[in-house]
Coordinates of C-alpha atoms and ligand atoms in Angstrom, one line a residue:
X227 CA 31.4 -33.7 155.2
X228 CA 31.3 -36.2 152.9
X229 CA 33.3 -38.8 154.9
X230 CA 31.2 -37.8 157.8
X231 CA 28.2 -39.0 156.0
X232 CA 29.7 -42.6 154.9
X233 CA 31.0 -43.0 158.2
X234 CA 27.5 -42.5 159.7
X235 CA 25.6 -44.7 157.4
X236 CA 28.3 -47.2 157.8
X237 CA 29.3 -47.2 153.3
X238 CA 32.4 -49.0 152.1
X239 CA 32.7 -47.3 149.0
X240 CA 30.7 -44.5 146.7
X241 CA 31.8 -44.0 143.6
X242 CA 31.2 -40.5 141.4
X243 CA 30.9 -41.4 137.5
X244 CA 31.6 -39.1 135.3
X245 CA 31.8 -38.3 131.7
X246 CA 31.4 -35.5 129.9
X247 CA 30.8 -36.7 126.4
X248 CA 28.5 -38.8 127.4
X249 CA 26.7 -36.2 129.5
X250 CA 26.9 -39.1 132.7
X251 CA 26.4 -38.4 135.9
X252 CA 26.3 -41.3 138.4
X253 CA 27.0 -42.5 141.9
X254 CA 27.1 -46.2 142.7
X255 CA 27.0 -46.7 146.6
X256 CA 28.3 -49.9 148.0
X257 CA 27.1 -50.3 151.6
X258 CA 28.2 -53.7 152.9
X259 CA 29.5 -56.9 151.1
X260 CA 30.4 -59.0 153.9
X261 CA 27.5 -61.2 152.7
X262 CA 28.6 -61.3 148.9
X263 CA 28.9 -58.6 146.1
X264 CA 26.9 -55.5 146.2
X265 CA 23.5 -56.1 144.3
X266 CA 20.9 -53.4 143.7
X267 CA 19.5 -51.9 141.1
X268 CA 20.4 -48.5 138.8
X269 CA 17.7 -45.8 138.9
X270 CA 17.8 -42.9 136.5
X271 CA 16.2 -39.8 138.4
X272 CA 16.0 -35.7 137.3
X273 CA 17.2 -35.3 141.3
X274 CA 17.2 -31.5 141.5
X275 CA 20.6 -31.3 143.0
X276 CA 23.6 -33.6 143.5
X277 CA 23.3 -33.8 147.5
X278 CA 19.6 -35.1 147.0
X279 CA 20.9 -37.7 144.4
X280 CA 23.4 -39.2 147.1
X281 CA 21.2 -39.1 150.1
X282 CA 18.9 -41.3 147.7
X283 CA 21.5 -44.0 147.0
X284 CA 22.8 -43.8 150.1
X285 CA 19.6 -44.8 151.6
X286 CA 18.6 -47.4 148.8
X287 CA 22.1 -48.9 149.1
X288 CA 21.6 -49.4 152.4
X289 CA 18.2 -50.7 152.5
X290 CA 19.3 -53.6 149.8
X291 CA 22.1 -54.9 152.6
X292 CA 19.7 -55.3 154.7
X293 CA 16.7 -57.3 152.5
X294 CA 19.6 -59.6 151.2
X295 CA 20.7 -60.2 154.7
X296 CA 17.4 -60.7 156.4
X297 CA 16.1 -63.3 153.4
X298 CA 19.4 -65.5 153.7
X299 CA 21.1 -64.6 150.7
X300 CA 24.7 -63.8 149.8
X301 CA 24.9 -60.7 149.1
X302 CA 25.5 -57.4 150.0
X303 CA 23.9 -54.2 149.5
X304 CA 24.1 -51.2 147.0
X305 CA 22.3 -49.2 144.7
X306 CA 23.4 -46.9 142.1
X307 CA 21.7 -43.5 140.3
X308 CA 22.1 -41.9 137.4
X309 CA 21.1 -38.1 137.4
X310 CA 19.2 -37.0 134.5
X311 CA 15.7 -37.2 132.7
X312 CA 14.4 -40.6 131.9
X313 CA 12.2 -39.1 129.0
X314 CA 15.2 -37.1 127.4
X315 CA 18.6 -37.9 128.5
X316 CA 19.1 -41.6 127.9
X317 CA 21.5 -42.5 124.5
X318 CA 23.4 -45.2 124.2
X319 CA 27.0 -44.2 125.0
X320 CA 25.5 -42.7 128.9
X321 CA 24.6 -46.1 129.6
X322 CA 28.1 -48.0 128.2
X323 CA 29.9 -45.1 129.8
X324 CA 28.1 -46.4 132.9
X325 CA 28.6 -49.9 132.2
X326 CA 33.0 -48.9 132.0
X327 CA 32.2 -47.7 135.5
X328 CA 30.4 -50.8 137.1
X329 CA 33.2 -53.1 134.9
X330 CA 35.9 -51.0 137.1
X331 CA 34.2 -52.5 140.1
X332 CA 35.4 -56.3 139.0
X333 CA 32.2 -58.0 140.6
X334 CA 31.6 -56.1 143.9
X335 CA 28.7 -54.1 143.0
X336 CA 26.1 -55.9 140.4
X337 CA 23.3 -53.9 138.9
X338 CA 19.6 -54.4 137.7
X339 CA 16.6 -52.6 136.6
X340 CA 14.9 -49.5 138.9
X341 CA 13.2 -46.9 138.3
X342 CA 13.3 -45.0 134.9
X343 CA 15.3 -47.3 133.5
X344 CA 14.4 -50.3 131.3
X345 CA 15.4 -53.7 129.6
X346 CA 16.7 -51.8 127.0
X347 CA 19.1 -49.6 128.9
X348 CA 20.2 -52.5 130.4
X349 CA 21.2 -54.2 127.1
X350 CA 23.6 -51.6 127.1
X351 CA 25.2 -51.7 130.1
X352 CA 25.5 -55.4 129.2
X353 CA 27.6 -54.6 126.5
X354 CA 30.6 -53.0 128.6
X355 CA 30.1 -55.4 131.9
X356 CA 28.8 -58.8 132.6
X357 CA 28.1 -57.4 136.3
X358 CA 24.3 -57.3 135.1
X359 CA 20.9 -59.0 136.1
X360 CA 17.7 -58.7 135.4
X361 CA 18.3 -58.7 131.4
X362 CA 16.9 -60.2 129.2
X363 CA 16.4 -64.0 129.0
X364 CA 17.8 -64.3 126.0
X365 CA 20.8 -62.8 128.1
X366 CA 20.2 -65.5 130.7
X367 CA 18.6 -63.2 132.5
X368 CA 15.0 -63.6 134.7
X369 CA 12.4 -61.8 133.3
X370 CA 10.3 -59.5 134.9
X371 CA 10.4 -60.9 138.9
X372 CA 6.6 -59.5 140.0
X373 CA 4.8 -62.8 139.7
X374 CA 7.8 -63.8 142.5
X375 CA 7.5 -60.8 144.0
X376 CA 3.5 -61.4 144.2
X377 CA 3.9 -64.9 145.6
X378 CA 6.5 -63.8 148.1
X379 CA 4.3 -61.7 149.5
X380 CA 1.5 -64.8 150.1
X381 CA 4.2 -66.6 152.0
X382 CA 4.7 -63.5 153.9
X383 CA 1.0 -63.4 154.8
X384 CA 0.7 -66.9 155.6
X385 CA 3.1 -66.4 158.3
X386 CA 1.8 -63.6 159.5
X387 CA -1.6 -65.1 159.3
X388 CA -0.5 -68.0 161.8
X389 CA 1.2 -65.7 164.1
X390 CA -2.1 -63.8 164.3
X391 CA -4.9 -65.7 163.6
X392 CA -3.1 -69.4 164.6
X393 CA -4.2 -70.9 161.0
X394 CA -3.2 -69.8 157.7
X395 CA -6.5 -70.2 155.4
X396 CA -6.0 -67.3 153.1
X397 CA -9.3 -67.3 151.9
X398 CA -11.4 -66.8 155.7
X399 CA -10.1 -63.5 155.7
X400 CA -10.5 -60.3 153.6
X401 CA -8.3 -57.9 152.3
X402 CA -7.6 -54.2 151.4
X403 CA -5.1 -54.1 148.0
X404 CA -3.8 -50.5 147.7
X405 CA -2.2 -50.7 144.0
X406 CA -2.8 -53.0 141.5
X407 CA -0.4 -53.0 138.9
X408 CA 2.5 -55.5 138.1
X409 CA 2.6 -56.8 141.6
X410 CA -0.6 -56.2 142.8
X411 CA -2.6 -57.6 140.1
X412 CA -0.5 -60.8 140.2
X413 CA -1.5 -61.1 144.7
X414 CA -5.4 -60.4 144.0
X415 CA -5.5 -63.0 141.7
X416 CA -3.9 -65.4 144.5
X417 CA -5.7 -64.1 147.2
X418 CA -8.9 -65.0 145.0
X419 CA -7.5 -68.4 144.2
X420 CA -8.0 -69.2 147.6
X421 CA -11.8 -67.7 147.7
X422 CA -11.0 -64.6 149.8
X423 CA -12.7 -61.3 149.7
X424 CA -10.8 -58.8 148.4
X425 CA -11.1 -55.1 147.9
X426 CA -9.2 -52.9 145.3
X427 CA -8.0 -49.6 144.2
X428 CA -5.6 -48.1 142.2
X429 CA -5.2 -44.4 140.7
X430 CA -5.2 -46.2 137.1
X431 CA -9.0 -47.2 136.6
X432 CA -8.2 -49.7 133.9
X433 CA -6.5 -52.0 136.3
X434 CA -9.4 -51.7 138.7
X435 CA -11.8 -52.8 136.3
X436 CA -9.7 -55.3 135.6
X437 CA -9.4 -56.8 139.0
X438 CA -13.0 -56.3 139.4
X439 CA -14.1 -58.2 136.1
X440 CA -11.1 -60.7 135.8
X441 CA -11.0 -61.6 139.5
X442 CA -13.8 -60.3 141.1
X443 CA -12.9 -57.7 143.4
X444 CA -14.5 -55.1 145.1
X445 CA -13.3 -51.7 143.9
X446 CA -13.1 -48.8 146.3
X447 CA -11.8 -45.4 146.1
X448 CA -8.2 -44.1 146.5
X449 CA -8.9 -42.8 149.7
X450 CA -11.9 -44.9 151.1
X451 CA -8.9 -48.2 151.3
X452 CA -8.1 -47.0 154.4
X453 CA -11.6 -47.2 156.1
X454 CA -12.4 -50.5 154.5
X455 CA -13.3 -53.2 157.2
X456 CA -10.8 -56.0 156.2
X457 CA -9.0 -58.0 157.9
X458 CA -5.5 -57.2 156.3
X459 CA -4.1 -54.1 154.6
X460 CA -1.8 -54.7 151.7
X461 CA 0.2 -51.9 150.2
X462 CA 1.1 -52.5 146.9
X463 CA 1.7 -49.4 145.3
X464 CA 3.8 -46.9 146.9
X465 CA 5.9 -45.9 150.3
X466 CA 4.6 -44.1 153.4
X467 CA 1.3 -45.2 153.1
X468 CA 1.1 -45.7 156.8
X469 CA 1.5 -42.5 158.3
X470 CA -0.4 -40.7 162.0
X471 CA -3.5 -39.8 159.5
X472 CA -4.1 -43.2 158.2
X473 CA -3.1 -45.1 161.4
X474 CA -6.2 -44.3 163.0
X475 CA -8.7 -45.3 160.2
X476 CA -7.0 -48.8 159.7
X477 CA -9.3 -51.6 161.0
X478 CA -7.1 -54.2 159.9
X479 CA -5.1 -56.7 162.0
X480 CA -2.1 -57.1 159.8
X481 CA -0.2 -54.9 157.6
X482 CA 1.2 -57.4 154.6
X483 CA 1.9 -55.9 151.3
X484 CA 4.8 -55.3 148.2
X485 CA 5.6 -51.7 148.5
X486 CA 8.7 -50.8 149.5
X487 CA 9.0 -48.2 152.8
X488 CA 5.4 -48.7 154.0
X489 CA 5.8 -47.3 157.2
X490 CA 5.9 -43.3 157.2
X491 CA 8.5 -43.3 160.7
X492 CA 9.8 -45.6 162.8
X493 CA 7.2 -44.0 165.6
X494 CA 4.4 -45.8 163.4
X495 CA 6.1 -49.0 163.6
X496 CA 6.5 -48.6 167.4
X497 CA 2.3 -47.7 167.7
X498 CA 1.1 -50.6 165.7
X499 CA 1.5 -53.3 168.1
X500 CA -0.1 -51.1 170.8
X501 CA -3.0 -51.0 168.5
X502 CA -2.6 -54.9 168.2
X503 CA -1.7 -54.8 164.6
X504 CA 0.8 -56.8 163.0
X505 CA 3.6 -55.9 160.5
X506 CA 4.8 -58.0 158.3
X507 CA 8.2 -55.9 157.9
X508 CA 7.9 -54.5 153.8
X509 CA 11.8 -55.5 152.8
X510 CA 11.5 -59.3 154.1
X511 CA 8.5 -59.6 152.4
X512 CA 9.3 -58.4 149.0
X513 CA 12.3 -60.0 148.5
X514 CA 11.1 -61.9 145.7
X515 CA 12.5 -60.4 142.8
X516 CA 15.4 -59.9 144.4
X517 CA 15.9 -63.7 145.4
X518 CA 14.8 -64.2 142.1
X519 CA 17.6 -62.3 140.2
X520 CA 19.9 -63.9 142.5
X521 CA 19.2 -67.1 141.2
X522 CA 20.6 -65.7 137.6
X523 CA 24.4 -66.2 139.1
X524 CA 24.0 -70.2 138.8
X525 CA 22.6 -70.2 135.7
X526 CA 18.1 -69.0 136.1
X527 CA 16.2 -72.0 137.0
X528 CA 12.2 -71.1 137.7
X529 CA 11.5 -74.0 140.0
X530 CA 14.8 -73.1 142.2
X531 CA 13.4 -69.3 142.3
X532 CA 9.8 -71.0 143.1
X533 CA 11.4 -73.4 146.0
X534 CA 13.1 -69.7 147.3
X535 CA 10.6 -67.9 147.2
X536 CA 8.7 -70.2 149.8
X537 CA 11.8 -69.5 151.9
X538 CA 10.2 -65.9 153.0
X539 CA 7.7 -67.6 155.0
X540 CA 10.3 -68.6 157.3
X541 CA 12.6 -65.4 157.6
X542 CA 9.0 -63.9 158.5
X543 CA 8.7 -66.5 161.4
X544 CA 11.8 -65.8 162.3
X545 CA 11.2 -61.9 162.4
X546 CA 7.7 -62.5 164.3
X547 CA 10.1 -64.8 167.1
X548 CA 12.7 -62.3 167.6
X549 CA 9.9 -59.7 168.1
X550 CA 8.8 -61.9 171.1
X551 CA 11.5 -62.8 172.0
X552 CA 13.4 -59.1 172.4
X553 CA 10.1 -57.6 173.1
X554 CA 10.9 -55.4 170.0
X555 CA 8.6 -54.2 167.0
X556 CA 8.4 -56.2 164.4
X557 CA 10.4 -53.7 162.0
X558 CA 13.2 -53.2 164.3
X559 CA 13.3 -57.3 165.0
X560 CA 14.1 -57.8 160.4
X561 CA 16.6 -54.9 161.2
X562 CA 18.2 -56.8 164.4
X563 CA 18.3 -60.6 162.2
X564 CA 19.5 -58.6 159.5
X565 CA 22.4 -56.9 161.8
X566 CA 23.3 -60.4 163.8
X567 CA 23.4 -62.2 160.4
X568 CA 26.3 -59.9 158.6
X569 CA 28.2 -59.4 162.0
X570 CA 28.5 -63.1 162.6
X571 CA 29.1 -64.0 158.9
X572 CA 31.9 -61.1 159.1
X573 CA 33.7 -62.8 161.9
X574 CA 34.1 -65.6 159.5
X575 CA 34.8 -63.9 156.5
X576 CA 36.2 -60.6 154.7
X577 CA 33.9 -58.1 152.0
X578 CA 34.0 -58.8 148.8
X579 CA 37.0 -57.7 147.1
X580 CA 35.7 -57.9 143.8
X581 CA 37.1 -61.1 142.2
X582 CA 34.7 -62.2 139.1
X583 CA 32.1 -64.7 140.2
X584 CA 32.8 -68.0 138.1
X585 CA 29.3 -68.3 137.6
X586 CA 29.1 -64.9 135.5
X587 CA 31.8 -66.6 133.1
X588 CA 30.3 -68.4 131.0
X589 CA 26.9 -66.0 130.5
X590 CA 26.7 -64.5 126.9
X591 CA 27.6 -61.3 126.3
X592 CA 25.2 -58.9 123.6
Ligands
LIG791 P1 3.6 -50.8 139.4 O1 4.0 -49.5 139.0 O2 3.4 -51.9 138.3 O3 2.3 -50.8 140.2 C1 2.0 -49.8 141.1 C2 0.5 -49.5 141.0 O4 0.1 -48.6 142.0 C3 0.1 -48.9 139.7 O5 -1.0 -49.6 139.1 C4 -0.3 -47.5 140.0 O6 -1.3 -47.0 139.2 C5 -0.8 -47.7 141.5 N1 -0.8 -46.4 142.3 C6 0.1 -45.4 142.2 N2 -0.2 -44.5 143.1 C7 -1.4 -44.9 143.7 C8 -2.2 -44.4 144.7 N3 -2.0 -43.2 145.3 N4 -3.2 -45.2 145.1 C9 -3.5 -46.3 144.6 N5 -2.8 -46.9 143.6 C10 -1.7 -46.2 143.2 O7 4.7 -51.3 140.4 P2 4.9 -52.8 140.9 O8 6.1 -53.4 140.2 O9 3.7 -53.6 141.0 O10 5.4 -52.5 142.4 C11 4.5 -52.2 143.5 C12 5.2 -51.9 144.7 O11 6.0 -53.0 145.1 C13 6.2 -50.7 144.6 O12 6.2 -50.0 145.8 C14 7.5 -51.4 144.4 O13 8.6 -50.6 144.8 C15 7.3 -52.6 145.3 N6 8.2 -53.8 144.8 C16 8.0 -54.3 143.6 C17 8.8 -55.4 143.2 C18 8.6 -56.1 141.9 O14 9.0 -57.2 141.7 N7 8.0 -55.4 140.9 C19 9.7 -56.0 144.1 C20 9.9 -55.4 145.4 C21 9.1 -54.3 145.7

């Protein structure tokens, strides 16, 4: 059953961690490493049974092969969990316990931040393996990647913009920002930059106030986002967003936005174009922070990150011309450069067999 299951979703290796004095339980998925080690990060989740914790990492792991391959970077994709509660369970010797497991990996699978789990945790795991980003910058780590994230996003609308609209003036157009928290915050304030009209709302009213009063926004209720008449809808707060009840209301011509797993089914992605909207496929888009962490490997450098991040605005184009080309929607045309860059890459090279990147030698450990 289980083998079944990595055989469909095409894994190379899931690891169960276990220790019982530590009270850890953890599975670290690698799905493919053709393209380099297997980055992604850890998230610590009260799943309420094992079989939902590995059908989550399964499907994370998977979906972090295929944003490094569609934004150009070397490496593969994996993910790992922890099961337990955030708010009670952490301690110090779960997370080195964990850190002895992703050390046993010598370098194929490379961990970060998710959810539920924090800097701190981290500077844990840091203390067992060097196969860590997203520390600390005292660490040599990156910092917190959502101002990246956030201006990854604006080159991934200034694509789409061109595609659409044949000019990419930010500021003609307005907007519908669904979430406004570490990302979202960071996009209003570009979108504004630029003199656009933007409207905002967000479950935590502080933040709307704040977008109103800092940036002038336009706040509008959790549900009414979906009926504002803009020009593009941005998720930035959570998955499944666009689904068959708020298809219908969306007046907007693109769908360009941070959250990860916008579309609700695959069927929503094939009925956009019909309704002449465009997607901006979510995982090309928000591949900031993960380009950004990536940069940790050579030693972090901001401007290289910057210069990276400008990079998405391409892979869209690309996306948007294999869309035309194929005839295809625009999320199955990411999935299709994603597929055709690892399969060509693998005729030329084997996975990563776990040899220690030289450019994780030299970083401190805590
Ligand atoms: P965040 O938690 O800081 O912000 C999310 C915001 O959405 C919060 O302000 C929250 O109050 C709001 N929200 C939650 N439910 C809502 C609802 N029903 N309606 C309106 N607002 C709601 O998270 P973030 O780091 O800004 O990430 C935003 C999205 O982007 C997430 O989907 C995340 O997975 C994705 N993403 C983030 C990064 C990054 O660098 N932080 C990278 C890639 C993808």
């Amino acid at each position: 059953m289980l083998f079944e299951t990595i055989t469909k979703t095409g894994h190379e290796e899931v690891v169960f961690c276990h220790n019982k004095d530590a009270g850890l339980k953890a599975i670290i998925a690698i799905h493919n490493t053709v393209l380099g080690p297997a980055l992604g990060g850890t998230r610590m989740w009260p799943y309420a049974t094992e079989q939902e914790a590995l059908n989550d990492v399964l499907r994370l792991s998977r979906g972090m092969t295929y944003k490094a391959a569609v934004s150009g970077l070397n490496l593969g994709g994996g993910k790992a969990v922890i099961i337990g509660n955030p708010a009670t369970d952490k301690s110090e010797a779960l997370f080195r316990a964990f850190g002895r497991f992703i050390n046993s990996l010598n370098g194929r699978y490379i961990t970060a931040e998710d959810v539920g789990i924090d800097v701190n945790d981290m500077e844990y795991v840091l203390k067992e393996t060097e196969f860590v980003t997203g520390v600390h910058q005292v660490h040599g780590g990156s910092g917190d990647p959502s101002p990246f994230t956030a201006y990854g996003t604006m080159q991934g609308l200034m694509a789409a913009l061109n595609v659409k609209f044949g000019n990419e003036d930010v500021g003609k157009y307005s907007y519908a920002v669904q979430g406004v928290g570490h990302v979202g915050m960071e996009f209003v304030k570009l979108l504004r930059e630029q003199g656009a009209k933007v409207f905002v709302t967000d479950i935590n009213e502080a933040s709307v106030r704040r977008a109103v009063d800092e940036y002038g926004c336009e706040a509008v209720g959790l549900d009414e986002i979906y009926d504002v008449e803009a020009d593009i809808y941005s998720p930035t707060a959570l998955g499944g967003t666009v689904n068959e009840k708020t298809l219908p209301r969306l007046k907007c011509k693109i769908i360009c936005g941070a959250a990860n797993n916008q579309l609700a089914t695959d069927e929503i992605g094939d009925e956009l174009e019909g309704r002449g909207i465009l997607y901006a496929p979510d995982y090309a888009v928000n591949a900031g922070g993960l380009m950004n962490v990536s940069i940790e490997f050579d030693g972090y450098n901001r401007e290289r990150a910057m210069r990276m991040m400008r990079g998405i605005y391409y892979n869209l184009g690309k996306i948007f011309h294999i869309s035309k080309r194929d005839g295809i929607p625009t999320y199955k045309a990411a999935d299709r450069m994603a597929e055709e860059r690892i399969a060509s890459i693998g005729k030329i090279k084997l996975p990563h067999m776990g040899n220690v990147p030289p450019r994780f030698m030299g970083r401190a450990k805590g």
